[in-house]
Amino acid sequence: MADQADLEITWDSREGATILRPMGDVDLSRSPSLRNDIRKVFENPPEKVIVELSAVSYMDSSGVATLVEAMQLSRKSNAKLVLCCMTERVHSIFEIARLDQVFTISPDVDAALAE
Amino acid sequence: MADQADLEITWDSREGATILRPMGDVDLSRSPSLRNDIRKVFENPPEKVIVELSAVSYMDSSGVATLVEAMQLSRKSNAKLVLCCMTERVHSIFEIARLDQVFTISPDVDAALAE
Amino acid sequence: MTSERPSVEIKLVSDPMFLAGARELILGLTHRLGFKQDASGQIALAVDEALANVINHGYERQCDQPIWIKIWTTADEDEPGLRIHIEDEAKQIDPDSICGRDLDDVKPGGLGVHIIRQVMDTVVYEKKESCGMRLKMSKRLASDTNADQPEHSHG
Amino acid sequence: MTSERPSVEIKLVSDPMFLAGARELILGLTHRLGFKQDASGQIALAVDEALANVINHGYERQCDQPIWIKIWTTADEDEPGLRIHIEDEAKQIDPDSICGRDLDDVKPGGLGVHIIRQVMDTVVYEKKESCGMRLKMSKRLASDTNADQPEHSHG
Ligand SMILES: Nc1ncnc2c1ncn2[C@@H]1O[C@H](COP(=O)(O)OP(=O)(O)O)[C@@H](O)[C@H]1O
Ligand SMILES: Nc1ncnc2c1ncn2[C@@H]1O[C@H](COP(=O)(O)OP(=O)(O)O)[C@@H](O)[C@H]1O
């Protein structure tokens, strides 16, 4: 299939935290990939889940919904969820949705680890 | 008019050379602006004309045609024409048109001044 | 003025894979019209959300149904800017039933309509004459990113 | 397969200001289909050149005439890629008369058709059944940027 339906997402582990790094546009066609990986992380929930968003240049409300779901999963499993390295464009949709104060958002991975 | 028909082009002068710096896409809608400025330069031709293309992320054949016209004007007035700071994408259209060997193309302004 | 022919008219199938192309078209067009990068990005986001809603709700995820995007550029008028219509052939619903969730009740979903209303100057949903729905939106060049303004009421 | 409905169909007026939007749509779409950045850029360039030719030659710079871009994505076939048709309602001309200048005879112009043929895998100009011209182009995902390959012959 030529259609690149899947979002490329790398996984990393640091100081007890799992770091997910999606790469590309997270829109209606790609957010299911992110949702999949997030659910997988919470099958064996680590203490902390960091979603590193530096390589996400665009996100629509389906991506935001996926991250809200991640927040709910993290609460259920007493894990901490931190978003980091948001581009300005992605940050603005969190502002519009008034979620910029609801999520823990860090400037970089080190700050996210320190949260 | 909301339509931004004009290409923004800055003029500079250095060591006897006139440096034109167009900014934006040089396509059919914008190449007339570039042509205008180039004609203006050759009304009082300097020794050397440098077209600095670092801020041109896209050029189509109408832009290339404008630069070929500049080359003809420069020959008529015994001036030297040097293109510099081409992005890869813009360079590739010169390759396709087999003009990459016809124009003098420098990596940066200093090299263009030294040509 | 929306009775005139649109400057650009796009018909696409209701497959999420075409959202990227539609967004980029809006970005290229709004940039060319003189919208700042922020505003361009927000208009593209609004169109993306509107298309996603047609796919998700109108067509319930069927991927082979038609969606139209009609764009009028109002460059030479008193209020330069854009008018955009999004049309489908999906089931008709009461326009007043189209609204997002309470923003304070944080849960997945329910943000698209908020985003569209926040970003655009005017937003009106209506039933088309024959079948399907039409979303009419506009954005003036002069209106800066109006993220801080109150939302507009239903059409 | 080109008898099926296109995945995306764009109708725009023959004003150069809409070239940017059309290019960006092609970029977004080709990127999403998996074309590398180089190849995406080249396909967008080919479409830009084809549209510019319709505006310049077909419509002799009239800015209010219709142009159609029809795009078929051939994702699930043996040869994944794109088919693009550009159609106008301009005067009909002999397809064989459409060719660029001798590349060794350097002068302004005469590059658009070369670029289109160099960039795309197949390029065919034809008269439409009723009126106007049609340019049919295709590009397979597998064919890398084929800038070094010989040009294709007329259709
Ligand atoms: N194009 C549409 N056709 C039918 N219903 C719609 C459409 N757009 C929005 N809606 C309705 O409005 C509600 C809110 O939409 P939205 O704010 O985008 O959130 P979500 O799509 O996550 O439900 C949807 O749940 C749906 O009931
Ligand atoms: N869409 C078209 N309709 C009519 N004639 C065309 C079209 N496209 C190309 N041509 C013809 O082919 C010639 C070569 O086109 P091109 O290589 O793009 O160079 P240019 O546009 O600079 O002349 C044109 O001069 C024109 O005669």
Coordinates of C-alpha atoms and ligand atoms in Angstrom, one line a residue:
Chain A
M1 CA 0.0 0.0 0.0
A2 CA 1.3 3.4 -0.9
D3 CA -0.9 5.1 1.6
Q4 CA 1.3 5.9 4.6
A5 CA -1.5 5.4 7.1
D6 CA 0.8 4.8 10.1
L7 CA 2.4 7.5 12.0
E8 CA 6.0 6.8 12.8
I9 CA 6.4 6.6 16.5
T10 CA 9.6 5.8 18.4
W11 CA 9.7 4.4 21.9
D12 CA 12.4 5.2 24.4
S13 CA 12.9 4.6 28.1
R14 CA 14.7 6.9 30.5
E15 CA 14.8 7.1 34.3
G16 CA 11.7 5.0 34.7
A17 CA 9.8 7.0 32.1
T18 CA 8.5 5.8 28.7
I19 CA 9.0 8.4 26.0
L20 CA 6.8 8.3 22.9
R21 CA 8.0 10.3 20.0
P22 CA 5.4 10.5 17.2
M23 CA 6.7 12.0 13.9
G24 CA 4.4 13.7 11.3
D25 CA 1.0 15.2 11.2
V26 CA -1.4 13.8 13.8
D27 CA -4.7 14.2 12.1
L28 CA -7.8 12.0 11.7
S29 CA -5.9 9.7 9.4
R30 CA -3.0 9.3 11.8
S31 CA -4.3 9.6 15.3
P32 CA -5.4 6.0 15.4
S33 CA -1.7 5.0 15.3
L34 CA -0.9 7.2 18.2
R35 CA -3.9 5.8 20.1
N36 CA -2.7 2.3 19.5
D37 CA 0.8 3.0 20.9
I38 CA -0.6 4.9 23.9
R39 CA -2.9 2.0 24.8
K40 CA 0.1 -0.4 24.5
V41 CA 2.1 1.8 26.9
F42 CA -0.6 1.6 29.5
E43 CA -0.9 -2.2 29.3
N44 CA 2.2 -2.2 31.6
P45 CA 2.0 1.4 32.9
P46 CA 5.4 2.9 33.8
E47 CA 5.6 5.6 36.5
K48 CA 5.7 8.3 33.8
V49 CA 4.8 8.6 30.2
I50 CA 6.3 11.4 28.2
V51 CA 4.9 12.3 24.8
E52 CA 7.7 14.2 22.9
L53 CA 6.0 16.3 20.3
S54 CA 8.9 18.2 18.6
A55 CA 8.4 16.2 15.3
V56 CA 4.7 16.9 15.2
S57 CA 4.2 19.9 13.1
Y58 CA 0.4 19.6 12.9
M59 CA -2.3 18.2 15.2
D60 CA -6.0 18.4 14.9
S61 CA -8.7 17.7 17.5
S62 CA -8.5 14.0 16.9
G63 CA -4.9 14.1 18.1
V64 CA -5.9 16.2 21.1
A65 CA -8.7 13.7 21.9
T66 CA -6.1 10.9 21.8
L67 CA -4.0 12.7 24.3
V68 CA -7.0 13.4 26.6
E69 CA -7.6 9.7 26.5
A70 CA -4.0 9.1 27.4
M71 CA -4.5 11.5 30.4
Q72 CA -7.5 9.4 31.5
L73 CA -5.5 6.2 31.2
S74 CA -2.6 7.7 33.2
R75 CA -5.0 8.7 36.0
K76 CA -6.5 5.2 36.1
S77 CA -3.0 3.7 36.4
N78 CA -1.5 6.3 38.7
A79 CA 1.1 7.2 36.1
K80 CA 2.2 10.7 35.3
L81 CA 1.6 12.0 31.8
V82 CA 3.7 14.8 30.5
L83 CA 3.7 16.4 27.1
C84 CA 6.8 18.2 25.9
C85 CA 8.6 20.0 23.1
M86 CA 5.4 21.3 21.5
T87 CA 5.7 23.4 18.5
E88 CA 3.8 26.7 18.7
R89 CA 1.3 25.6 16.2
V90 CA 0.4 22.5 18.2
H91 CA 0.4 24.5 21.4
S92 CA -2.2 26.9 20.0
I93 CA -4.8 24.1 19.5
F94 CA -4.4 23.2 23.2
E95 CA -5.0 26.8 24.0
I96 CA -8.1 27.0 21.9
A97 CA -9.4 23.9 23.6
R98 CA -8.5 25.3 27.0
L99 CA -6.4 22.3 27.7
D100 CA -3.0 24.0 28.1
Q101 CA -3.7 24.3 31.8
V102 CA -5.1 20.8 32.1
F103 CA -2.1 18.9 30.7
T104 CA 1.4 19.0 32.2
I105 CA 3.4 20.6 29.4
S106 CA 7.2 20.9 29.6
P107 CA 9.5 22.7 27.3
D108 CA 11.9 19.7 26.9
V109 CA 12.5 16.1 27.8
D110 CA 14.8 16.9 30.8
A111 CA 12.1 19.2 32.3
A112 CA 9.5 16.5 31.6
L113 CA 11.7 13.9 33.5
A114 CA 12.0 16.4 36.4
E115 CA 8.2 16.9 36.6
Chain B
M1 CA -6.2 44.7 -2.4
A2 CA -5.6 41.6 -0.3
D3 CA -3.8 39.8 -3.1
Q4 CA -0.1 40.0 -2.4
A5 CA 0.8 40.2 -6.0
D6 CA 4.2 41.7 -5.5
L7 CA 7.3 39.8 -4.6
E8 CA 9.2 41.5 -1.8
I9 CA 12.6 42.3 -3.2
T10 CA 15.4 44.1 -1.3
W11 CA 18.2 46.0 -3.0
D12 CA 21.7 46.2 -1.7
S13 CA 25.0 47.5 -2.9
R14 CA 28.4 46.1 -2.1
E15 CA 31.9 46.5 -3.7
G16 CA 30.4 47.8 -6.9
A17 CA 27.8 45.0 -7.2
T18 CA 24.1 45.4 -6.9
I19 CA 22.5 42.6 -4.9
L20 CA 18.9 41.8 -5.4
R21 CA 17.2 39.6 -2.8
P22 CA 13.7 38.4 -3.7
M23 CA 11.7 36.8 -0.9
G24 CA 8.9 34.3 -1.5
D25 CA 7.8 31.9 -4.3
V26 CA 8.8 33.1 -7.7
D27 CA 6.0 31.7 -9.8
L28 CA 3.8 33.0 -12.7
S29 CA 2.1 35.4 -10.3
R30 CA 5.2 36.8 -8.9
S31 CA 7.9 36.7 -11.6
P32 CA 6.7 40.0 -13.1
S33 CA 7.8 41.8 -10.0
L34 CA 11.3 40.2 -10.3
R35 CA 11.4 41.1 -14.0
N36 CA 10.5 44.7 -13.2
D37 CA 13.3 45.1 -10.6
I38 CA 15.9 43.4 -12.9
R39 CA 15.0 45.7 -15.7
K40 CA 15.4 48.6 -13.3
V41 CA 18.9 47.4 -12.3
F42 CA 20.0 47.3 -15.9
E43 CA 18.8 50.9 -16.6
N44 CA 22.1 51.9 -15.0
P45 CA 24.0 48.7 -15.2
P46 CA 26.6 48.1 -12.4
E47 CA 29.7 46.0 -13.0
K48 CA 28.0 43.1 -11.3
V49 CA 24.5 42.0 -10.5
I50 CA 24.0 39.4 -7.8
V51 CA 20.6 37.7 -7.3
E52 CA 20.6 36.2 -3.8
L53 CA 18.1 33.4 -3.7
S54 CA 18.2 32.1 -0.2
A55 CA 14.7 33.4 0.6
V56 CA 13.2 31.8 -2.5
S57 CA 11.9 28.5 -1.6
Y58 CA 10.1 27.8 -4.9
M59 CA 10.7 28.9 -8.5
D60 CA 8.9 27.7 -11.6
S61 CA 10.0 28.2 -15.3
S62 CA 8.6 31.8 -15.4
G63 CA 11.2 32.7 -12.7
V64 CA 13.9 30.9 -14.6
A65 CA 12.9 32.7 -17.8
T66 CA 13.2 36.0 -15.9
L67 CA 16.7 35.1 -14.9
V68 CA 17.6 34.1 -18.5
E69 CA 16.4 37.5 -19.5
A70 CA 18.6 39.0 -16.9
M71 CA 21.6 37.1 -18.3
Q72 CA 20.8 38.5 -21.7
L73 CA 20.6 42.0 -20.3
S74 CA 23.9 41.6 -18.4
R75 CA 25.7 40.5 -21.6
K76 CA 24.3 43.5 -23.5
S77 CA 25.6 45.8 -20.9
N78 CA 28.9 44.0 -20.2
A79 CA 27.9 43.4 -16.6
K80 CA 28.4 40.2 -14.7
L81 CA 25.4 38.3 -13.4
V82 CA 25.8 35.8 -10.5
L83 CA 23.1 33.8 -8.8
C84 CA 23.8 32.7 -5.3
C85 CA 22.5 31.0 -2.2
M86 CA 20.1 28.7 -4.1
T87 CA 18.1 26.2 -2.2
E88 CA 18.3 22.7 -3.4
R89 CA 14.7 22.8 -4.7
V90 CA 15.4 25.8 -6.8
H91 CA 18.7 24.4 -8.0
S92 CA 17.0 21.3 -9.3
I93 CA 14.9 23.3 -11.7
F94 CA 18.1 24.8 -13.2
E95 CA 19.4 21.3 -13.5
I96 CA 16.3 20.0 -15.3
A97 CA 16.5 23.0 -17.6
R98 CA 20.2 22.3 -18.1
L99 CA 21.0 25.9 -17.1
D100 CA 23.1 25.0 -14.0
Q101 CA 26.2 25.2 -16.3
V102 CA 25.0 28.3 -18.2
F103 CA 24.6 30.6 -15.2
T104 CA 27.4 31.5 -12.8
I105 CA 26.0 30.1 -9.5
S106 CA 27.9 30.7 -6.2
P107 CA 27.3 29.2 -2.8
D108 CA 27.1 32.6 -1.0
V109 CA 27.3 36.3 -1.5
D110 CA 31.1 36.5 -0.7
A111 CA 31.8 33.9 -3.3
A112 CA 29.5 35.8 -5.7
L113 CA 31.5 39.0 -5.0
A114 CA 34.7 37.2 -5.7
E115 CA 33.5 35.8 -9.0
Chain C
M1 CA -21.0 37.6 -3.6
T2 CA -21.3 34.0 -2.6
S3 CA -23.7 33.7 -5.5
E4 CA -20.8 34.1 -7.9
R5 CA -18.8 31.1 -8.9
P6 CA -16.2 30.1 -6.4
S7 CA -12.5 30.9 -7.2
V8 CA -11.5 27.4 -6.2
E9 CA -13.8 24.4 -5.9
I10 CA -12.6 21.0 -4.6
K11 CA -14.4 17.8 -4.6
L12 CA -12.8 15.0 -2.6
V13 CA -13.8 11.6 -1.3
S14 CA -14.5 11.3 2.4
D15 CA -11.2 9.5 3.1
P16 CA -9.1 11.0 6.0
M17 CA -6.0 10.6 3.8
F18 CA -7.0 13.6 1.8
L19 CA -7.2 16.0 4.7
A20 CA -3.5 16.8 4.4
G21 CA -3.9 17.9 0.8
A22 CA -6.9 20.1 1.7
R23 CA -5.0 21.7 4.6
E24 CA -2.0 22.5 2.4
L25 CA -4.2 24.0 -0.3
I26 CA -5.8 26.3 2.3
L27 CA -2.3 27.2 3.7
G28 CA -1.0 28.1 0.2
L29 CA -4.0 30.1 -0.7
T30 CA -4.3 32.0 2.6
H31 CA -0.6 32.8 2.6
R32 CA -0.9 34.1 -0.9
L33 CA -3.9 36.2 0.1
G34 CA -1.8 37.9 2.8
F35 CA -2.9 36.1 5.9
K36 CA -0.2 35.8 8.6
Q37 CA 1.2 32.4 9.2
D38 CA -0.8 32.0 12.5
A39 CA -4.1 32.9 10.9
S40 CA -3.3 30.7 7.8
G41 CA -2.7 27.7 10.1
Q42 CA -5.9 28.3 12.0
I43 CA -8.0 28.5 8.9
A44 CA -6.5 25.3 7.7
L45 CA -7.2 23.8 11.1
A46 CA -10.9 24.9 10.9
V47 CA -11.3 23.3 7.4
D48 CA -9.6 20.1 8.6
E49 CA -12.0 19.9 11.6
A50 CA -15.0 20.6 9.4
L51 CA -14.0 17.9 6.9
A52 CA -13.3 15.5 9.8
N53 CA -16.8 16.1 11.1
V54 CA -18.4 15.4 7.8
I55 CA -16.4 12.1 7.6
N56 CA -17.0 11.1 11.2
H57 CA -20.6 12.2 11.7
G58 CA -22.1 13.0 8.3
Y59 CA -20.9 9.9 6.6
E60 CA -20.2 7.8 9.7
R61 CA -16.7 7.0 8.5
Q62 CA -17.6 5.8 5.0
C63 CA -14.6 6.7 2.9
D64 CA -16.0 7.0 -0.6
Q65 CA -18.6 9.7 -0.2
P66 CA -18.3 13.2 -1.8
I67 CA -17.3 16.4 0.0
W68 CA -17.1 19.8 -1.6
I69 CA -15.0 22.7 -0.5
K70 CA -15.9 25.9 -2.2
I71 CA -13.7 29.0 -1.8
W72 CA -14.4 32.6 -2.6
T73 CA -11.5 35.0 -2.3
T74 CA -12.9 38.4 -1.6
A75 CA -9.7 40.3 -2.6
D76 CA -11.1 43.4 -4.2
E77 CA -14.0 44.1 -1.9
D78 CA -14.3 46.3 1.1
E79 CA -13.4 43.4 3.4
P80 CA -10.8 41.3 1.8
G81 CA -10.7 37.8 3.0
L82 CA -12.1 34.3 2.4
R83 CA -15.4 32.6 2.3
I84 CA -15.4 28.9 2.5
H85 CA -18.3 26.4 2.1
I86 CA -18.1 22.8 3.0
E87 CA -20.9 20.7 1.6
D88 CA -21.8 17.0 1.8
E89 CA -24.6 14.6 0.7
A90 CA -25.0 13.1 4.2
K91 CA -28.2 12.9 6.2
Q92 CA -29.7 16.3 7.2
I93 CA -29.7 17.2 10.9
D94 CA -30.9 20.2 12.8
P95 CA -28.1 22.8 12.6
D96 CA -28.7 23.7 16.2
S97 CA -27.8 20.2 17.3
I98 CA -24.2 20.8 16.1
C99 CA -22.2 22.0 19.1
G100 CA -19.2 21.0 21.0
R101 CA -18.9 19.7 24.6
D102 CA -18.7 21.9 27.7
L103 CA -15.0 22.8 27.6
D104 CA -14.7 22.4 31.4
D105 CA -15.8 18.8 31.2
V106 CA -12.5 17.4 30.0
K107 CA -13.0 14.2 28.0
P108 CA -11.9 13.0 24.6
G109 CA -13.7 14.6 21.6
G110 CA -16.1 17.4 21.3
L111 CA -13.6 20.1 20.3
G112 CA -14.0 20.4 16.5
V113 CA -16.9 22.7 16.5
H114 CA -15.4 24.9 19.2
I115 CA -12.2 25.2 17.1
I116 CA -14.1 26.2 14.0
R117 CA -16.2 28.9 15.8
Q118 CA -13.1 30.2 17.6
V119 CA -11.0 30.5 14.5
M120 CA -13.4 31.8 11.9
D121 CA -15.3 35.1 11.9
T122 CA -18.6 33.7 10.9
V123 CA -19.8 30.1 11.1
V124 CA -23.2 28.9 9.9
Y125 CA -24.5 25.4 9.5
E126 CA -27.5 24.8 7.2
K127 CA -29.4 22.1 5.4
K128 CA -28.8 22.2 1.7
E129 CA -31.8 22.6 -0.6
S130 CA -31.8 19.1 -1.9
C131 CA -29.8 16.8 0.4
G132 CA -26.9 17.0 2.8
M133 CA -25.5 19.8 4.9
R134 CA -23.6 23.0 4.2
L135 CA -21.1 24.8 6.5
K136 CA -20.6 28.4 5.6
M137 CA -17.5 30.1 7.1
S138 CA -15.7 33.3 6.5
K139 CA -12.6 35.0 7.7
R140 CA -11.6 38.6 7.0
L141 CA -8.0 39.4 6.4
A142 CA -8.3 42.3 8.9
S143 CA -9.5 40.1 11.8
D144 CA -6.3 38.9 13.4
T145 CA -6.2 35.5 15.1
N146 CA -9.2 36.1 17.2
A147 CA -8.5 33.4 19.7
D148 CA -9.4 35.7 22.6
Q149 CA -12.7 36.8 21.3
P150 CA -16.0 35.3 22.4
E151 CA -17.4 32.6 20.2
H152 CA -20.0 33.5 17.6
S153 CA -23.6 32.3 18.0
H154 CA -25.2 29.8 15.8
G155 CA -26.3 31.0 12.3
Chain D
M1 CA -8.9 3.0 -13.6
T2 CA -9.1 6.6 -14.8
S3 CA -12.6 5.8 -15.7
E4 CA -13.4 5.8 -12.0
R5 CA -14.2 9.0 -10.2
P6 CA -11.2 11.0 -9.2
S7 CA -10.2 11.0 -5.5
V8 CA -9.8 14.7 -5.6
E9 CA -11.1 17.1 -8.2
I10 CA -10.3 20.8 -8.2
K11 CA -11.8 23.5 -10.3
L12 CA -10.1 26.8 -10.2
V13 CA -10.2 30.0 -12.2
S14 CA -7.2 30.7 -14.5
D15 CA -5.7 33.3 -12.2
P16 CA -2.0 32.8 -11.4
M17 CA -2.7 33.7 -7.8
F18 CA -4.2 30.2 -7.3
L19 CA -1.1 28.4 -8.4
A20 CA 0.4 28.4 -4.9
G21 CA -2.7 26.7 -3.4
A22 CA -2.7 24.0 -6.2
R23 CA 1.0 23.3 -5.6
E24 CA 0.6 23.0 -1.9
L25 CA -2.3 20.6 -2.3
I26 CA -0.2 18.4 -4.5
L27 CA 2.7 18.6 -2.0
G28 CA 0.4 17.5 0.9
L29 CA -1.2 14.7 -1.1
T30 CA 2.0 13.3 -2.5
H31 CA 3.8 13.5 0.8
R32 CA 0.8 11.6 2.4
L33 CA 1.0 9.0 -0.4
G34 CA 4.7 8.3 0.5
F35 CA 6.5 10.2 -2.2
K36 CA 9.9 11.5 -1.0
Q37 CA 10.2 15.3 -0.6
D38 CA 12.2 15.7 -3.9
A39 CA 9.6 13.8 -5.9
S40 CA 6.7 15.6 -4.2
G41 CA 8.3 18.9 -5.1
Q42 CA 8.8 17.9 -8.7
I43 CA 5.2 16.7 -9.1
A44 CA 4.0 20.0 -7.7
L45 CA 6.3 21.8 -10.2
A46 CA 4.9 19.8 -13.1
V47 CA 1.4 20.7 -12.1
D48 CA 2.3 24.4 -11.7
E49 CA 3.9 24.4 -15.2
A50 CA 0.9 22.7 -16.7
L51 CA -1.5 25.2 -15.1
A52 CA 0.7 28.1 -16.1
N53 CA 0.7 26.9 -19.7
V54 CA -3.1 26.7 -19.7
I55 CA -3.3 30.3 -18.4
N56 CA -0.6 31.6 -20.7
H57 CA -1.3 29.8 -24.0
G58 CA -4.7 28.2 -23.7
Y59 CA -6.5 31.2 -22.2
E60 CA -4.0 33.8 -23.3
R61 CA -3.8 35.3 -19.8
Q62 CA -7.6 35.7 -19.3
C63 CA -7.9 35.2 -15.5
D64 CA -11.5 34.1 -15.2
Q65 CA -11.6 30.9 -17.2
P66 CA -12.1 27.4 -15.7
I67 CA -9.3 24.8 -15.2
W68 CA -9.8 21.4 -13.7
I69 CA -7.3 19.2 -11.9
K70 CA -8.4 15.7 -11.4
I71 CA -6.3 13.4 -9.3
W72 CA -6.6 9.6 -8.9
T73 CA -4.5 8.0 -6.2
T74 CA -3.7 4.5 -7.2
A75 CA -2.7 3.3 -3.8
D76 CA -4.0 -0.2 -3.8
E77 CA -3.0 -1.3 -7.2
D78 CA 0.1 -3.0 -8.6
E79 CA 1.7 0.3 -9.2
P80 CA 1.0 2.7 -6.4
G81 CA 1.2 6.3 -7.4
L82 CA -0.8 9.2 -8.9
R83 CA -2.6 10.0 -12.1
I84 CA -3.3 13.7 -12.8
H85 CA -5.5 15.2 -15.5
I86 CA -5.4 19.0 -16.2
E87 CA -8.4 20.1 -18.3
D88 CA -9.4 23.4 -19.9
E89 CA -12.0 24.9 -22.2
A90 CA -9.5 26.8 -24.3
K91 CA -9.1 26.5 -28.0
Q92 CA -8.0 23.0 -29.3
I93 CA -4.6 22.7 -30.8
D94 CA -2.6 19.8 -32.3
P95 CA -1.1 18.0 -29.3
D96 CA 2.1 17.4 -31.4
S97 CA 2.6 21.2 -31.6
I98 CA 3.1 21.3 -27.8
C99 CA 6.8 21.1 -27.2
G100 CA 9.5 23.1 -25.5
R101 CA 12.5 24.9 -27.1
D102 CA 15.8 23.3 -28.0
L103 CA 17.5 23.3 -24.6
D104 CA 20.9 24.3 -26.1
D105 CA 19.4 27.4 -27.5
V106 CA 19.3 29.4 -24.3
K107 CA 16.6 32.0 -24.2
P108 CA 13.7 33.0 -21.9
G109 CA 10.8 30.6 -21.9
G110 CA 10.2 27.2 -23.5
L111 CA 11.0 25.2 -20.4
G112 CA 7.6 24.2 -19.0
V113 CA 6.9 21.2 -21.3
H114 CA 10.4 19.9 -20.8
I115 CA 10.0 20.1 -17.1
I116 CA 6.7 18.2 -17.2
R117 CA 8.1 15.5 -19.4
Q118 CA 11.2 15.1 -17.3
V119 CA 9.4 14.9 -14.0
M120 CA 6.4 12.7 -14.8
D121 CA 6.5 9.1 -15.9
T122 CA 3.9 9.5 -18.6
V123 CA 2.7 12.7 -20.3
V124 CA 0.0 12.8 -22.9
Y125 CA -1.8 15.9 -24.4
E126 CA -5.1 15.3 -26.1
K127 CA -8.1 17.2 -27.4
K128 CA -11.1 16.7 -25.1
E129 CA -14.2 15.3 -26.7
S130 CA -16.2 18.5 -26.6
C131 CA -13.9 21.5 -26.3
G132 CA -10.6 22.3 -24.7
M133 CA -7.5 20.3 -24.0
R134 CA -6.6 17.6 -21.6
L135 CA -3.1 16.8 -20.2
K136 CA -2.8 13.3 -18.7
M137 CA 0.2 12.7 -16.5
S138 CA 1.2 9.9 -14.1
K139 CA 3.9 9.2 -11.6
R140 CA 4.5 5.9 -9.9
L141 CA 5.7 5.9 -6.3
A142 CA 8.4 3.4 -7.3
S143 CA 9.9 5.7 -10.0
D144 CA 12.4 7.8 -8.2
T145 CA 13.0 11.4 -9.2
N146 CA 13.8 10.5 -12.8
A147 CA 15.7 13.6 -13.7
D148 CA 18.5 11.6 -15.4
Q149 CA 16.2 9.4 -17.5
P150 CA 15.5 10.3 -21.1
E151 CA 12.3 12.2 -21.8
H152 CA 9.2 10.4 -22.8
S153 CA 7.9 10.6 -26.3
H154 CA 4.7 12.3 -27.2
G155 CA 1.5 10.4 -26.4
Ligands
LIG1 N1 -20.8 17.7 9.7 C1 -21.5 17.2 10.7 N2 -22.6 16.4 10.4 C2 -23.3 16.0 11.4 N3 -23.1 16.2 12.7 C3 -22.1 17.0 13.1 C4 -21.2 17.6 12.0 N4 -20.3 18.3 12.7 C5 -20.5 18.2 14.0 N5 -21.6 17.4 14.2 C6 -22.2 17.1 15.6 O1 -21.6 18.0 16.5 C7 -20.9 17.3 17.6 C8 -19.7 18.0 18.0 O2 -18.7 18.0 17.0 P1 -17.2 18.2 17.4 O3 -17.1 19.5 18.3 O4 -16.4 18.3 16.2 O5 -16.7 17.0 18.3 P2 -16.6 15.5 17.9 O6 -16.4 15.4 16.5 O7 -15.4 15.0 18.7 O8 -17.8 14.8 18.5 C9 -20.6 15.9 17.0 O9 -20.5 15.0 18.0 C10 -21.8 15.7 16.1 O10 -22.9 15.3 16.8
LIG2 N1 -1.9 24.1 -22.3 C1 -1.4 24.5 -23.5 N2 -2.3 25.0 -24.5 C2 -1.8 25.5 -25.6 N3 -0.5 25.5 -26.0 C3 0.4 25.0 -25.1 C4 0.0 24.5 -23.8 N4 1.1 24.1 -23.1 C5 2.1 24.4 -24.0 N5 1.7 24.9 -25.1 C6 2.6 25.2 -26.3 O1 3.9 24.6 -26.1 C7 4.9 25.7 -26.1 C8 6.0 25.3 -25.1 O2 5.5 25.5 -23.8 P1 6.6 25.6 -22.6 O3 7.6 24.6 -22.7 O4 5.8 25.6 -21.3 O5 7.2 27.1 -22.8 P2 6.6 28.5 -22.7 O6 5.3 28.4 -21.9 O7 7.6 29.3 -22.0 O8 6.4 28.9 -24.1 C9 4.2 26.9 -25.8 O9 4.9 28.1 -26.3 C10 2.8 26.7 -26.4 O10 2.9 27.0 -27.8

